Amino acid sequence: MSAAPPPSPAMPTYLGMPAFPDAARRAVADERLRANLRHATTTIRGRRAGAVAELDDWDALREAGKQIKDHVLANLGHYLRLLEENVTAAGGTVHWARDAGEANRIVADLVKATGETEVVKVKSMATQEIGLNEALAEEGVTAYETDLAELIVQLGDDRPSHILVPAIHRNRSDIRDIFLARMDGAPRDLTDEPAALAEAARRHLRAKFLSAKVGISGVNFAVADTGTLVVLESEGNGRMCLTLPETLISVMGVEKVVPSWRDLEVFLQLLPRSSTAERMNPYTSTWTGTHPGDGPRDFHLVLLDNGRTATLADEVGRQALRCIRCSACLNVCPVYQRAGGHAYGSPYPGPIGAILSPQIRGIGSDVDASLPYASTLCGACFDACPVAIDIPEVLVHLRARAVEDGPRHPLERASMTAAGWVLRSPALLRAAQRAASASRRVVGRGGRIGRLPGPLRAWTATRDAPVPPPESFRRWWRRTDGGRA
Amino acid sequence: MRIALFVTCVNDTMFPGTGRAMVTLLRRLGHEVLFPEAQTCCGQMHLNTGYRRQARALAEEFPKVFAGHDAVVTPSASCAATVRDWHPRLAPGAGTPPVFELSEFLVDVLAVTDVGAYYPHRVTYHPTCHSLRMLRIGDRPLRLLRAVRGIDLVDLPDAAECCGFGGTFALKNADVSAAMCADKVACVERTGADALCAADNSCLMHIGGTLARNGARARTVHLAEILASTEEDPS
């Protein structure tokens, strides 16, 4: 079952989560969770590899996606003002939110102004990030998630563990149990057949779609020069939320803007193939302001900063803002596959979460300071990223920031400083090697070391350590004149 | 060619046999091998743990040690990648020399794949992450291994998956690291190989430590040691 602590309305942004290694330990010990994750990620990554291999211009598309995003980030103020102008001209209202608190306040006030106490939601990462559902609940407004996986997470009092497949840690018998226990009107004879589960969810959600007067969404892309908002989804529930309610409120990270429809075309190829391994996205909704008699009468766009401009100021770290939330990096990550999404302590798990969360939240908490280290730097994420975010480079960069600004680790710091001195001096290195070789008589019984003291115990818990050789290479070289003596 | 051997601190201290194999192999191919004794470490451990200042000091020292040679060759893909990818960023303007990982040097610079080796064992090859996704050496080690006489080279399932070493990751995230290595070791055992080969002893130390703990049949051997082995002088 889930390794996540119960969600708390007072803790919308997951602060207070344990450091990554502690949370991951529990997940690694959960055989069923690991089996669910392995099956799901292996399936998705195989399909994605096939979908990408079909295009002979994938590398050029990837480079184009990267350059468009970098251009927008370098001219963000310009494109946001252009977007605001065009959304306003089309009949929408634009709000600017510095942080999660401001964004939640704006949305809650807009909902309360309608007099409604229920809203339907399209799956959205930005509203997860700001903890909008919890904030609305405090104001007496109930938010219903309508994406199937988000519904499973919400009904299970759980947290999403994957960007695209939020309930990836659940299998179908878990889902049946959650529906039976928590879903109004779930049939008593519900089986764990996917079609039966989907039908139960469909009936449950239809009532919400037909009665809700307010819809809330995120935004995948916003086209600045026409003021058009774009949402991509696979189930059609999003289309319902975007068209049926009278009021639509969309929350968008400021980095989601693209200059024109020609730029959008690049991402409409990159995103579906990278995320769901589809050639074309099933439901792509676009809307521009409001139109009498067609769709919502009232449209509000909330532009969210929440740490993004601070991230933009970091020359190495800013590339994380290119992310289009496809999840390809999660699906190829060997650490994510074992640790699961909850260990990352944020709605953004996996490699992208490890570089995004510490930047948008800052590196002060235990979990945020540990995230840059939640990687072997194997590089699989960089290869899979459709906008070429060099995630290993940013991880290494953030590790330096964690050492400078994060919680102190005096033992590690002392060891690293000592090692720094030894490695800068061939004479000290020689002396250390002599000491290591001398120790082999003590530690090396049986040719392997089965137990080491202190922090090195973490190695020998599951792995033998090699015994130091009788002489180092450099000593051999001197003694034998490079093997010639 | 006058080749400077960059043996790396890990091989120098823990795996001197790999350094000796490099000397044997490159001499057999007719080249002069030198060992600049002022060399120590490329700084990867400090860099990847967040100790940028110490890493920078080592990156600044590196070109001074290796100046004036025709080529610098190393038996570590990971250290070669650190020098090539990171030294110019850590120490801009220091004049980082070109460094080649062994299989790159043999295949691309010396243009040989058959180095006259003999190794009558069942071997499987693990392409380490940095060799694959930083240096992008591709199948060069496999081309070299296929030309070895007597070898029974078998494919490793899920070969491109990380073994979970990741330097200090193996200590900081020991549980995830061990889970990854358990899967890697299961793949190695499925091949029935006597020896697991790679272009990096640090990854081999990790996988080998788990193989030994499990009492598995396979041992670990660096690519250089297989390529240095001959019928007259087997390793």
PDB file of N, CA and C in Angstrom, chain A residues 242-277:
ATOM      1  N   LEU A 242     -14.073  21.924 -19.175  1.00  0.00           N
ATOM      2  CA  LEU A 242     -13.715  23.178 -19.843  1.00  0.00           C
ATOM      3  C   LEU A 242     -14.886  23.782 -20.581  1.00  0.00           C
ATOM      4  N   THR A 243     -15.932  22.989 -20.858  1.00  0.00           N
ATOM      5  CA  THR A 243     -17.023  23.497 -21.690  1.00  0.00           C
ATOM      6  C   THR A 243     -18.368  23.603 -20.976  1.00  0.00           C
ATOM      7  N   LEU A 244     -18.637  22.699 -19.997  1.00  0.00           N
ATOM      8  CA  LEU A 244     -19.977  22.703 -19.392  1.00  0.00           C
ATOM      9  C   LEU A 244     -20.201  23.790 -18.334  1.00  0.00           C
ATOM     10  N   PRO A 245     -19.245  24.062 -17.422  1.00  0.00           N
ATOM     11  CA  PRO A 245     -19.509  25.030 -16.354  1.00  0.00           C
ATOM     12  C   PRO A 245     -19.668  26.458 -16.888  1.00  0.00           C
ATOM     13  N   GLU A 246     -20.312  27.299 -16.085  1.00  0.00           N
ATOM     14  CA  GLU A 246     -20.495  28.696 -16.472  1.00  0.00           C
ATOM     15  C   GLU A 246     -19.226  29.507 -16.234  1.00  0.00           C
ATOM     16  N   THR A 247     -18.483  29.106 -15.208  1.00  0.00           N
ATOM     17  CA  THR A 247     -17.243  29.822 -14.888  1.00  0.00           C
ATOM     18  C   THR A 247     -16.065  28.861 -15.013  1.00  0.00           C
ATOM     19  N   LEU A 248     -15.009  29.319 -15.686  1.00  0.00           N
ATOM     20  CA  LEU A 248     -13.790  28.515 -15.812  1.00  0.00           C
ATOM     21  C   LEU A 248     -12.612  29.313 -15.250  1.00  0.00           C
ATOM     22  N   ILE A 249     -11.870  28.668 -14.338  1.00  0.00           N
ATOM     23  CA  ILE A 249     -10.682  29.302 -13.752  1.00  0.00           C
ATOM     24  C   ILE A 249      -9.484  28.417 -14.072  1.00  0.00           C
ATOM     25  N   SER A 250      -8.480  28.977 -14.745  1.00  0.00           N
ATOM     26  CA  SER A 250      -7.303  28.192 -15.123  1.00  0.00           C
ATOM     27  C   SER A 250      -6.072  28.751 -14.430  1.00  0.00           C
ATOM     28  N   VAL A 251      -5.307  27.839 -13.811  1.00  0.00           N
ATOM     29  CA  VAL A 251      -4.091  28.237 -13.099  1.00  0.00           C
ATOM     30  C   VAL A 251      -2.898  27.762 -13.917  1.00  0.00           C
ATOM     31  N   MET A 252      -2.001  28.701 -14.214  1.00  0.00           N
ATOM     32  CA  MET A 252      -0.922  28.401 -15.152  1.00  0.00           C
ATOM     33  C   MET A 252       0.412  28.901 -14.628  1.00  0.00           C
ATOM     34  N   GLY A 253       1.415  28.021 -14.572  1.00  0.00           N
ATOM     35  CA  GLY A 253       2.788  28.452 -14.277  1.00  0.00           C
ATOM     36  C   GLY A 253       3.242  29.407 -15.365  1.00  0.00           C
ATOM     37  N   VAL A 254       3.950  30.466 -14.981  1.00  0.00           N
ATOM     38  CA  VAL A 254       4.281  31.509 -15.965  1.00  0.00           C
ATOM     39  C   VAL A 254       5.143  30.990 -17.115  1.00  0.00           C
ATOM     40  N   GLU A 255       5.809  29.832 -16.923  1.00  0.00           N
ATOM     41  CA  GLU A 255       6.718  29.340 -17.966  1.00  0.00           C
ATOM     42  C   GLU A 255       5.990  28.603 -19.087  1.00  0.00           C
ATOM     43  N   LYS A 256       4.654  28.497 -18.978  1.00  0.00           N
ATOM     44  CA  LYS A 256       3.907  27.692 -19.954  1.00  0.00           C
ATOM     45  C   LYS A 256       3.573  28.441 -21.241  1.00  0.00           C
ATOM     46  N   VAL A 257       3.936  29.717 -21.318  1.00  0.00           N
ATOM     47  CA  VAL A 257       3.568  30.510 -22.483  1.00  0.00           C
ATOM     48  C   VAL A 257       4.472  30.162 -23.679  1.00  0.00           C
ATOM     49  N   VAL A 258       3.878  30.101 -24.884  1.00  0.00           N
ATOM     50  CA  VAL A 258       4.659  29.967 -26.125  1.00  0.00           C
ATOM     51  C   VAL A 258       4.272  31.138 -27.033  1.00  0.00           C
ATOM     52  N   PRO A 259       5.165  31.553 -27.921  1.00  0.00           N
ATOM     53  CA  PRO A 259       4.869  32.752 -28.716  1.00  0.00           C
ATOM     54  C   PRO A 259       3.666  32.581 -29.644  1.00  0.00           C
ATOM     55  N   SER A 260       3.626  31.481 -30.445  1.00  0.00           N
ATOM     56  CA  SER A 260       2.614  31.406 -31.510  1.00  0.00           C
ATOM     57  C   SER A 260       2.157  29.972 -31.723  1.00  0.00           C
ATOM     58  N   TRP A 261       1.137  29.806 -32.573  1.00  0.00           N
ATOM     59  CA  TRP A 261       0.640  28.466 -32.907  1.00  0.00           C
ATOM     60  C   TRP A 261       1.701  27.631 -33.611  1.00  0.00           C
ATOM     61  N   ARG A 262       2.601  28.267 -34.364  1.00  0.00           N
ATOM     62  CA  ARG A 262       3.675  27.518 -35.029  1.00  0.00           C
ATOM     63  C   ARG A 262       4.578  26.860 -33.990  1.00  0.00           C
ATOM     64  N   ASP A 263       4.761  27.548 -32.852  1.00  0.00           N
ATOM     65  CA  ASP A 263       5.580  26.957 -31.783  1.00  0.00           C
ATOM     66  C   ASP A 263       4.822  25.833 -31.095  1.00  0.00           C
ATOM     67  N   LEU A 264       3.516  26.029 -30.946  1.00  0.00           N
ATOM     68  CA  LEU A 264       2.682  25.008 -30.311  1.00  0.00           C
ATOM     69  C   LEU A 264       2.783  23.682 -31.073  1.00  0.00           C
ATOM     70  N   GLU A 265       2.862  23.789 -32.393  1.00  0.00           N
ATOM     71  CA  GLU A 265       2.923  22.592 -33.239  1.00  0.00           C
ATOM     72  C   GLU A 265       4.072  21.651 -32.830  1.00  0.00           C
ATOM     73  N   VAL A 266       5.194  22.243 -32.461  1.00  0.00           N
ATOM     74  CA  VAL A 266       6.350  21.429 -32.046  1.00  0.00           C
ATOM     75  C   VAL A 266       6.004  20.607 -30.799  1.00  0.00           C
ATOM     76  N   PHE A 267       5.349  21.272 -29.845  1.00  0.00           N
ATOM     77  CA  PHE A 267       5.059  20.594 -28.575  1.00  0.00           C
ATOM     78  C   PHE A 267       3.918  19.592 -28.711  1.00  0.00           C
ATOM     79  N   LEU A 268       3.013  19.839 -29.652  1.00  0.00           N
ATOM     80  CA  LEU A 268       1.924  18.870 -29.857  1.00  0.00           C
ATOM     81  C   LEU A 268       2.456  17.576 -30.486  1.00  0.00           C
ATOM     82  N   GLN A 269       3.699  17.619 -30.991  1.00  0.00           N
ATOM     83  CA  GLN A 269       4.344  16.372 -31.423  1.00  0.00           C
ATOM     84  C   GLN A 269       5.187  15.774 -30.294  1.00  0.00           C
ATOM     85  N   LEU A 270       5.925  16.641 -29.600  1.00  0.00           N
ATOM     86  CA  LEU A 270       6.846  16.152 -28.562  1.00  0.00           C
ATOM     87  C   LEU A 270       6.113  15.541 -27.368  1.00  0.00           C
ATOM     88  N   LEU A 271       5.050  16.224 -26.910  1.00  0.00           N
ATOM     89  CA  LEU A 271       4.430  15.823 -25.642  1.00  0.00           C
ATOM     90  C   LEU A 271       3.711  14.474 -25.702  1.00  0.00           C
ATOM     91  N   PRO A 272       2.806  14.236 -26.672  1.00  0.00           N
ATOM     92  CA  PRO A 272       2.099  12.940 -26.645  1.00  0.00           C
ATOM     93  C   PRO A 272       3.039  11.746 -26.802  1.00  0.00           C
ATOM     94  N   ARG A 273       4.010  11.861 -27.694  1.00  0.00           N
ATOM     95  CA  ARG A 273       4.917  10.719 -27.886  1.00  0.00           C
ATOM     96  C   ARG A 273       5.766  10.465 -26.649  1.00  0.00           C
ATOM     97  N   SER A 274       6.169  11.540 -25.942  1.00  0.00           N
ATOM     98  CA  SER A 274       7.015  11.362 -24.752  1.00  0.00           C
ATOM     99  C   SER A 274       6.228  10.883 -23.545  1.00  0.00           C
ATOM    100  N   SER A 275       4.950  11.262 -23.477  1.00  0.00           N
ATOM    101  CA  SER A 275       4.212  10.972 -22.246  1.00  0.00           C
ATOM    102  C   SER A 275       3.431   9.676 -22.365  1.00  0.00           C
ATOM    103  N   THR A 276       2.466   9.628 -23.294  1.00  0.00           N
ATOM    104  CA  THR A 276       1.605   8.451 -23.387  1.00  0.00           C
ATOM    105  C   THR A 276       1.972   7.556 -24.569  1.00  0.00           C
ATOM    106  N   ALA A 277       3.047   7.919 -25.286  1.00  0.00           N
ATOM    107  CA  ALA A 277       3.498   7.158 -26.457  1.00  0.00           C
ATOM    108  C   ALA A 277       2.454   7.167 -27.562  1.00  0.00           C
TER     109      ALA A 277
END
